Backbone as JSON Lines, residues from 0, in Angstrom:
{"i":0,"aa":"M","n":[-21.84,-4.45,-17.16],"ca":[-21.37,-3.89,-18.41],"c":[-20.81,-2.48,-18.16]}
{"i":1,"aa":"Q","n":[-19.64,-2.2,-18.63],"ca":[-18.99,-0.91,-18.44],"c":[-19.56,0.11,-19.42]}
{"i":2,"aa":"R","n":[-19.97,1.25,-18.9],"ca":[-20.46,2.33,-19.76],"c":[-19.29,2.94,-20.51]}
{"i":3,"aa":"E","n":[-19.57,3.33,-21.75],"ca":[-18.54,4.01,-22.53],"c":[-18.54,5.48,-22.12]}
{"i":4,"aa":"H","n":[-17.38,6.0,-21.8],"ca":[-17.28,7.38,-21.36],"c":[-16.83,8.28,-22.51]}
{"i":5,"aa":"H","n":[-17.23,9.51,-22.43],"ca":[-16.8,10.53,-23.37],"c":[-15.29,10.71,-23.2]}
{"i":6,"aa":"P","n":[-14.58,11.05,-24.28],"ca":[-13.12,11.22,-24.17],"c":[-12.67,12.22,-23.1]}
{"i":7,"aa":"N","n":[-13.5,13.2,-22.78],"ca":[-13.13,14.19,-21.76],"c":[-13.63,13.84,-20.36]}
{"i":8,"aa":"A","n":[-14.15,12.64,-20.18],"ca":[-14.7,12.25,-18.87],"c":[-13.64,12.34,-17.77]}
{"i":9,"aa":"Q","n":[-12.44,11.88,-18.04],"ca":[-11.39,11.92,-17.02],"c":[-11.01,13.37,-16.68]}
{"i":10,"aa":"S","n":[-10.97,14.22,-17.68],"ca":[-10.68,15.65,-17.43],"c":[-11.75,16.26,-16.54]}
{"i":11,"aa":"R","n":[-13.01,15.89,-16.77],"ca":[-14.11,16.4,-15.94],"c":[-13.97,15.91,-14.5]}
{"i":12,"aa":"E","n":[-13.62,14.65,-14.34],"ca":[-13.49,14.11,-12.99],"c":[-12.38,14.82,-12.23]}
{"i":13,"aa":"W","n":[-11.24,15.06,-12.89],"ca":[-10.17,15.8,-12.24],"c":[-10.6,17.24,-11.96]}
{"i":14,"aa":"A","n":[-11.33,17.85,-12.89],"ca":[-11.81,19.22,-12.67],"c":[-12.72,19.27,-11.45]}
{"i":15,"aa":"L","n":[-13.59,18.28,-11.3],"ca":[-14.46,18.23,-10.13],"c":[-13.63,18.13,-8.85]}
{"i":16,"aa":"Q","n":[-12.63,17.28,-8.85],"ca":[-11.78,17.13,-7.68],"c":[-11.03,18.43,-7.36]}
{"i":17,"aa":"F","n":[-10.57,19.11,-8.4],"ca":[-9.87,20.38,-8.22],"c":[-10.82,21.43,-7.65]}
{"i":18,"aa":"L","n":[-12.04,21.51,-8.21],"ca":[-13.03,22.47,-7.73],"c":[-13.39,22.21,-6.27]}
{"i":19,"aa":"Y","n":[-13.52,20.94,-5.93],"ca":[-13.83,20.57,-4.54],"c":[-12.68,21.02,-3.62]}
{"i":20,"aa":"Q","n":[-11.47,20.73,-4.03],"ca":[-10.3,21.14,-3.24],"c":[-10.28,22.66,-3.06]}
{"i":21,"aa":"C","n":[-10.6,23.4,-4.1],"ca":[-10.63,24.87,-4.02],"c":[-11.73,25.33,-3.06]}
{"i":22,"aa":"E","n":[-12.88,24.69,-3.09],"ca":[-13.96,25.03,-2.16],"c":[-13.51,24.84,-0.72]}
{"i":23,"aa":"I","n":[-12.89,23.71,-0.45],"ca":[-12.44,23.4,0.9],"c":[-11.39,24.4,1.37]}
{"i":24,"aa":"E","n":[-10.5,24.79,0.44],"ca":[-9.44,25.74,0.76],"c":[-9.89,27.2,0.64]}
{"i":25,"aa":"K","n":[-11.16,27.42,0.27],"ca":[-11.72,28.77,0.1],"c":[-10.94,29.58,-0.94]}
{"i":26,"aa":"L","n":[-10.59,28.91,-2.03],"ca":[-9.88,29.54,-3.15],"c":[-10.9,29.75,-4.27]}
{"i":27,"aa":"F","n":[-11.33,31.0,-4.45],"ca":[-12.41,31.29,-5.39],"c":[-11.93,32.1,-6.59]}
{"i":28,"aa":"F","n":[-10.71,31.86,-7.0],"ca":[-10.16,32.49,-8.2],"c":[-9.2,31.48,-8.81]}
{"i":29,"aa":"F","n":[-8.89,31.66,-10.1],"ca":[-7.98,30.72,-10.74],"c":[-6.55,31.04,-10.34]}
{"i":30,"aa":"S","n":[-5.84,30.01,-9.89],"ca":[-4.44,30.13,-9.54],"c":[-3.65,29.15,-10.39]}
{"i":31,"aa":"A","n":[-2.82,29.67,-11.27],"ca":[-2.02,28.8,-12.14],"c":[-1.12,27.88,-11.32]}
{"i":32,"aa":"N","n":[-0.55,28.42,-10.24],"ca":[0.32,27.6,-9.39],"c":[-0.46,26.46,-8.75]}
{"i":33,"aa":"H","n":[-1.64,26.75,-8.25],"ca":[-2.49,25.74,-7.63],"c":[-2.87,24.67,-8.65]}
{"i":34,"aa":"C","n":[-3.21,25.11,-9.85],"ca":[-3.58,24.2,-10.93],"c":[-2.4,23.31,-11.32]}
{"i":35,"aa":"D","n":[-1.23,23.9,-11.5],"ca":[-0.04,23.13,-11.88],"c":[0.33,22.12,-10.8]}
{"i":36,"aa":"R","n":[0.19,22.52,-9.54],"ca":[0.49,21.61,-8.44],"c":[-0.49,20.43,-8.44]}
{"i":37,"aa":"F","n":[-1.77,20.71,-8.7],"ca":[-2.77,19.65,-8.77],"c":[-2.42,18.68,-9.9]}
{"i":38,"aa":"I","n":[-2.09,19.21,-11.07],"ca":[-1.72,18.38,-12.22],"c":[-0.56,17.47,-11.86]}
{"i":39,"aa":"S","n":[0.43,18.03,-11.19],"ca":[1.6,17.25,-10.78],"c":[1.26,16.23,-9.7]}
{"i":40,"aa":"D","n":[0.57,16.67,-8.65],"ca":[0.26,15.8,-7.51],"c":[-0.66,14.64,-7.88]}
{"i":41,"aa":"F","n":[-1.61,14.91,-8.79],"ca":[-2.59,13.89,-9.13],"c":[-2.24,13.13,-10.41]}
{"i":42,"aa":"G","n":[-1.11,13.46,-11.0],"ca":[-0.66,12.73,-12.18],"c":[-1.58,12.91,-13.38]}
{"i":43,"aa":"V","n":[-2.12,14.12,-13.54],"ca":[-2.97,14.4,-14.7],"c":[-2.09,14.31,-15.94]}
{"i":44,"aa":"D","n":[-2.42,13.36,-16.82],"ca":[-1.56,13.15,-17.99],"c":[-1.75,14.26,-19.01]}
{"i":45,"aa":"R","n":[-0.79,14.37,-19.89],"ca":[-0.76,15.42,-20.9],"c":[-2.02,15.41,-21.77]}
{"i":46,"aa":"E","n":[-2.51,14.21,-22.05],"ca":[-3.71,14.03,-22.88],"c":[-4.92,14.75,-22.29]}
{"i":47,"aa":"H","n":[-5.03,14.77,-20.97],"ca":[-6.19,15.36,-20.3],"c":[-5.92,16.74,-19.7]}
{"i":48,"aa":"A","n":[-4.66,17.11,-19.54],"ca":[-4.32,18.34,-18.83],"c":[-4.87,19.6,-19.5]}
{"i":49,"aa":"A","n":[-4.84,19.66,-20.82],"ca":[-5.29,20.87,-21.52],"c":[-6.78,21.11,-21.3]}
{"i":50,"aa":"Y","n":[-7.6,20.06,-21.45],"ca":[-9.04,20.25,-21.26],"c":[-9.36,20.5,-19.79]}
{"i":51,"aa":"F","n":[-8.66,19.79,-18.91],"ca":[-8.82,20.02,-17.47],"c":[-8.57,21.49,-17.15]}
{"i":52,"aa":"R","n":[-7.47,22.02,-17.64],"ca":[-7.11,23.41,-17.35],"c":[-8.13,24.37,-17.98]}
{"i":53,"aa":"R","n":[-8.59,24.07,-19.19],"ca":[-9.61,24.9,-19.84],"c":[-10.87,24.96,-18.98]}
{"i":54,"aa":"L","n":[-11.27,23.81,-18.44],"ca":[-12.47,23.76,-17.6],"c":[-12.3,24.6,-16.35]}
{"i":55,"aa":"V","n":[-11.26,24.34,-15.57],"ca":[-11.15,25.03,-14.28],"c":[-10.87,26.52,-14.45]}
{"i":56,"aa":"E","n":[-10.05,26.87,-15.42],"ca":[-9.79,28.29,-15.64],"c":[-11.07,28.99,-16.12]}
{"i":57,"aa":"G","n":[-11.8,28.35,-17.0],"ca":[-13.06,28.92,-17.5],"c":[-14.1,29.06,-16.42]}
{"i":58,"aa":"I","n":[-14.18,28.09,-15.53],"ca":[-15.14,28.15,-14.44],"c":[-14.83,29.33,-13.52]}
{"i":59,"aa":"F","n":[-13.57,29.48,-13.14],"ca":[-13.22,30.59,-12.27],"c":[-13.35,31.94,-12.97]}
{"i":60,"aa":"D","n":[-13.04,32.0,-14.26],"ca":[-13.17,33.25,-15.01],"c":[-14.63,33.68,-15.14]}
{"i":61,"aa":"N","n":[-15.55,32.72,-15.06],"ca":[-16.98,33.01,-15.24],"c":[-17.81,32.64,-14.01]}
{"i":62,"aa":"L","n":[-17.18,32.58,-12.86],"ca":[-17.82,32.07,-11.65],"c":[-19.11,32.8,-11.3]}
{"i":63,"aa":"S","n":[-19.1,34.1,-11.31],"ca":[-20.31,34.86,-10.96],"c":[-21.45,34.55,-11.92]}
{"i":64,"aa":"A","n":[-21.18,34.55,-13.21],"ca":[-22.21,34.27,-14.21],"c":[-22.73,32.85,-14.06]}
{"i":65,"aa":"L","n":[-21.83,31.89,-13.83],"ca":[-22.26,30.49,-13.66],"c":[-23.14,30.35,-12.43]}
{"i":66,"aa":"N","n":[-22.73,30.98,-11.34],"ca":[-23.54,30.92,-10.11],"c":[-24.94,31.49,-10.36]}
{"i":67,"aa":"E","n":[-25.01,32.62,-11.04],"ca":[-26.31,33.24,-11.34],"c":[-27.17,32.33,-12.2]}
{"i":68,"aa":"K","n":[-26.59,31.73,-13.23],"ca":[-27.35,30.86,-14.14],"c":[-27.88,29.63,-13.4]}
{"i":69,"aa":"V","n":[-27.05,29.03,-12.56],"ca":[-27.47,27.85,-11.82],"c":[-28.57,28.21,-10.81]}
{"i":70,"aa":"E","n":[-28.37,29.28,-10.08],"ca":[-29.38,29.67,-9.09],"c":[-30.7,30.08,-9.74]}
{"i":71,"aa":"A","n":[-30.64,30.62,-10.95],"ca":[-31.86,31.04,-11.65],"c":[-32.78,29.85,-11.97]}
{"i":72,"aa":"V","n":[-32.2,28.66,-12.1],"ca":[-33.02,27.48,-12.42],"c":[-33.12,26.51,-11.24]}
{"i":73,"aa":"S","n":[-32.58,26.89,-10.11],"ca":[-32.61,26.04,-8.9],"c":[-33.72,26.51,-7.98]}
{"i":74,"aa":"E","n":[-34.88,25.94,-8.15],"ca":[-36.02,26.37,-7.34],"c":[-35.79,26.04,-5.87]}
{"i":75,"aa":"H","n":[-35.91,27.07,-5.04],"ca":[-35.8,26.93,-3.58],"c":[-34.42,26.49,-3.1]}
{"i":76,"aa":"W","n":[-33.4,26.59,-3.96],"ca":[-32.05,26.21,-3.57],"c":[-31.08,27.31,-3.95]}
{"i":77,"aa":"T","n":[-30.31,27.78,-2.99],"ca":[-29.18,28.64,-3.3],"c":[-27.96,27.75,-3.38]}
{"i":78,"aa":"L","n":[-26.93,28.19,-4.04],"ca":[-25.7,27.4,-4.11],"c":[-25.15,27.12,-2.72]}
{"i":79,"aa":"A","n":[-25.28,28.09,-1.83],"ca":[-24.75,27.93,-0.47],"c":[-25.43,26.79,0.28]}
{"i":80,"aa":"R","n":[-26.69,26.49,-0.05],"ca":[-27.42,25.4,0.62],"c":[-27.09,24.02,0.05]}
{"i":81,"aa":"M","n":[-26.52,23.99,-1.13],"ca":[-26.26,22.71,-1.8],"c":[-25.03,22.04,-1.23]}
{"i":82,"aa":"P","n":[-25.02,20.69,-1.27],"ca":[-23.78,20.01,-0.9],"c":[-22.63,20.49,-1.79]}
{"i":83,"aa":"V","n":[-21.43,20.56,-1.25],"ca":[-20.28,21.11,-1.97],"c":[-20.07,20.39,-3.3]}
{"i":84,"aa":"I","n":[-20.14,19.07,-3.31],"ca":[-19.92,18.33,-4.56],"c":[-20.98,18.69,-5.59]}
{"i":85,"aa":"D","n":[-22.23,18.78,-5.19],"ca":[-23.29,19.14,-6.13],"c":[-23.03,20.52,-6.72]}
{"i":86,"aa":"R","n":[-22.64,21.45,-5.89],"ca":[-22.32,22.81,-6.34],"c":[-21.19,22.78,-7.38]}
{"i":87,"aa":"C","n":[-20.18,22.0,-7.11],"ca":[-19.04,21.89,-8.03],"c":[-19.45,21.23,-9.35]}
{"i":88,"aa":"V","n":[-20.23,20.16,-9.27],"ca":[-20.71,19.47,-10.47],"c":[-21.54,20.43,-11.31]}
{"i":89,"aa":"L","n":[-22.42,21.18,-10.68],"ca":[-23.28,22.11,-11.41],"c":[-22.48,23.22,-12.08]}
{"i":90,"aa":"R","n":[-21.49,23.75,-11.41],"ca":[-20.65,24.78,-12.04],"c":[-19.89,24.22,-13.23]}
{"i":91,"aa":"L","n":[-19.36,23.03,-13.07],"ca":[-18.62,22.37,-14.14],"c":[-19.52,22.15,-15.36]}
{"i":92,"aa":"A","n":[-20.68,21.58,-15.14],"ca":[-21.59,21.3,-16.25],"c":[-22.14,22.59,-16.86]}
{"i":93,"aa":"A","n":[-22.44,23.57,-16.01],"ca":[-22.95,24.85,-16.52],"c":[-21.92,25.5,-17.44]}
{"i":94,"aa":"F","n":[-20.66,25.43,-17.05],"ca":[-19.6,25.99,-17.9],"c":[-19.6,25.3,-19.26]}
{"i":95,"aa":"E","n":[-19.65,23.97,-19.24],"ca":[-19.63,23.25,-20.53],"c":[-20.87,23.54,-21.37]}
{"i":96,"aa":"L","n":[-22.03,23.64,-20.72],"ca":[-23.25,23.94,-21.46],"c":[-23.19,25.32,-22.11]}
{"i":97,"aa":"L","n":[-22.65,26.29,-21.39],"ca":[-22.67,27.67,-21.84],"c":[-21.47,28.09,-22.68]}
{"i":98,"aa":"F","n":[-20.32,27.45,-22.48],"ca":[-19.09,27.96,-23.1],"c":[-18.33,26.96,-23.96]}
{"i":99,"aa":"T","n":[-18.87,25.77,-24.17],"ca":[-18.19,24.8,-25.04],"c":[-19.2,24.25,-26.04]}
{"i":100,"aa":"D","n":[-18.7,23.52,-27.01],"ca":[-19.59,22.91,-28.0],"c":[-19.85,21.44,-27.69]}
{"i":101,"aa":"T","n":[-19.55,21.02,-26.47],"ca":[-19.84,19.64,-26.06],"c":[-21.35,19.45,-26.1]}
{"i":102,"aa":"P","n":[-21.81,18.35,-26.7],"ca":[-23.26,18.12,-26.77],"c":[-23.91,18.15,-25.38]}
{"i":103,"aa":"K","n":[-25.07,18.8,-25.3],"ca":[-25.76,18.96,-24.02],"c":[-26.02,17.62,-23.34]}
{"i":104,"aa":"K","n":[-26.4,16.62,-24.12],"ca":[-26.69,15.3,-23.56],"c":[-25.44,14.71,-22.88]}
{"i":105,"aa":"V","n":[-24.29,14.87,-23.51],"ca":[-23.04,14.37,-22.94],"c":[-22.74,15.09,-21.63]}
{"i":106,"aa":"V","n":[-22.86,16.41,-21.64],"ca":[-22.58,17.21,-20.43],"c":[-23.47,16.76,-19.28]}
{"i":107,"aa":"I","n":[-24.76,16.65,-19.55],"ca":[-25.71,16.3,-18.49],"c":[-25.48,14.87,-17.99]}
{"i":108,"aa":"N","n":[-25.29,13.93,-18.9],"ca":[-25.05,12.54,-18.48],"c":[-23.78,12.4,-17.66]}
{"i":109,"aa":"E","n":[-22.72,13.05,-18.09],"ca":[-21.45,12.98,-17.34],"c":[-21.6,13.62,-15.96]}
{"i":110,"aa":"A","n":[-22.32,14.73,-15.89],"ca":[-22.54,15.4,-14.6],"c":[-23.34,14.52,-13.65]}
{"i":111,"aa":"I","n":[-24.35,13.86,-14.17],"ca":[-25.15,12.94,-13.35],"c":[-24.28,11.83,-12.81]}
{"i":112,"aa":"E","n":[-23.43,11.26,-13.64],"ca":[-22.53,10.18,-13.21],"c":[-21.58,10.66,-12.12]}
{"i":113,"aa":"L","n":[-21.02,11.85,-12.28],"ca":[-20.12,12.39,-11.25],"c":[-20.86,12.62,-9.93]}
{"i":114,"aa":"A","n":[-22.06,13.15,-10.02],"ca":[-22.85,13.39,-8.81],"c":[-23.17,12.08,-8.1]}
{"i":115,"aa":"K","n":[-23.53,11.06,-8.87],"ca":[-23.83,9.75,-8.28],"c":[-22.58,9.15,-7.62]}
{"i":116,"aa":"K","n":[-21.44,9.33,-8.27],"ca":[-20.2,8.73,-7.78],"c":[-19.67,9.42,-6.52]}
{"i":117,"aa":"Y","n":[-19.78,10.75,-6.47],"ca":[-19.11,11.5,-5.41],"c":[-20.03,12.13,-4.37]}
{"i":118,"aa":"S","n":[-21.34,12.16,-4.61],"ca":[-22.21,12.88,-3.68],"c":[-23.27,11.94,-3.1]}
{"i":119,"aa":"T","n":[-24.42,12.47,-2.78],"ca":[-25.46,11.71,-2.1],"c":[-26.26,10.85,-3.08]}
{"i":120,"aa":"E","n":[-27.08,9.96,-2.56],"ca":[-27.86,9.08,-3.42],"c":[-28.91,9.86,-4.23]}
{"i":121,"aa":"N","n":[-29.3,11.03,-3.77],"ca":[-30.28,11.85,-4.49],"c":[-29.63,12.87,-5.44]}
{"i":122,"aa":"S","n":[-28.33,12.96,-5.42],"ca":[-27.65,14.01,-6.18],"c":[-27.8,13.86,-7.68]}
{"i":123,"aa":"G","n":[-27.81,12.65,-8.18],"ca":[-27.96,12.46,-9.63],"c":[-29.25,13.08,-10.14]}
{"i":124,"aa":"A","n":[-30.35,12.81,-9.46],"ca":[-31.65,13.36,-9.87],"c":[-31.69,14.87,-9.68]}
{"i":125,"aa":"F","n":[-31.1,15.36,-8.6],"ca":[-31.05,16.79,-8.31],"c":[-30.29,17.53,-9.42]}
{"i":126,"aa":"V","n":[-29.1,17.04,-9.74],"ca":[-28.27,17.64,-10.78],"c":[-28.98,17.57,-12.13]}
{"i":127,"aa":"N","n":[-29.58,16.44,-12.42],"ca":[-30.3,16.27,-13.68],"c":[-31.4,17.32,-13.83]}
{"i":128,"aa":"G","n":[-32.19,17.51,-12.79],"ca":[-33.29,18.47,-12.86],"c":[-32.82,19.89,-13.14]}
{"i":129,"aa":"I","n":[-31.77,20.3,-12.46],"ca":[-31.25,21.66,-12.65],"c":[-30.62,21.82,-14.02]}
{"i":130,"aa":"L","n":[-29.84,20.84,-14.45],"ca":[-29.16,20.96,-15.75],"c":[-30.14,20.87,-16.91]}
{"i":131,"aa":"D","n":[-31.19,20.08,-16.78],"ca":[-32.22,20.03,-17.83],"c":[-32.83,21.42,-18.03]}
{"i":132,"aa":"K","n":[-33.15,22.1,-16.92],"ca":[-33.72,23.44,-17.01],"c":[-32.73,24.42,-17.63]}
{"i":133,"aa":"L","n":[-31.47,24.32,-17.2],"ca":[-30.44,25.21,-17.73],"c":[-30.24,24.96,-19.22]}
{"i":134,"aa":"A","n":[-30.19,23.71,-19.63],"ca":[-30.0,23.38,-21.04],"c":[-31.14,23.91,-21.9]}
{"i":135,"aa":"Q","n":[-32.36,23.82,-21.39],"ca":[-33.52,24.35,-22.13],"c":[-33.43,25.86,-22.3]}
{"i":136,"aa":"K","n":[-32.93,26.55,-21.28],"ca":[-32.79,28.01,-21.35],"c":[-31.67,28.44,-22.29]}
{"i":137,"aa":"T","n":[-30.72,27.55,-22.58],"ca":[-29.58,27.92,-23.4],"c":[-29.71,27.49,-24.85]}
{"i":138,"aa":"Q","n":[-30.87,27.01,-25.24],"ca":[-31.04,26.56,-26.64],"c":[-31.11,27.71,-27.59]}
């Protein structure tokens, strides 16, 4: 049975891929040119491009704060020790939890699905634990 996805699920998936690409390229600031090239190269449709851009630009604009919030609830884990995909998923979800009105349950569930799809077999539970703590702190 196919799970029903939130309307912004595809935007989140592209945002994760963009964040991963930026990590690999050591690009830790928002670059409009880089973003536009990604939209073009990956065929991000107009329907999803606005939310995708809002996510990635917001993440880079708030990167230090997001890193601090995630590390504050990550017992015995620094972001540097985490797998790259997990780090990207956590930043993406933390941004949505802190800076959007997307329901917390949707954010956490979508992040878990992305972690399961793109990272290790334990990543879903790892991401869930951290985001649950972060969501509780942001109520």
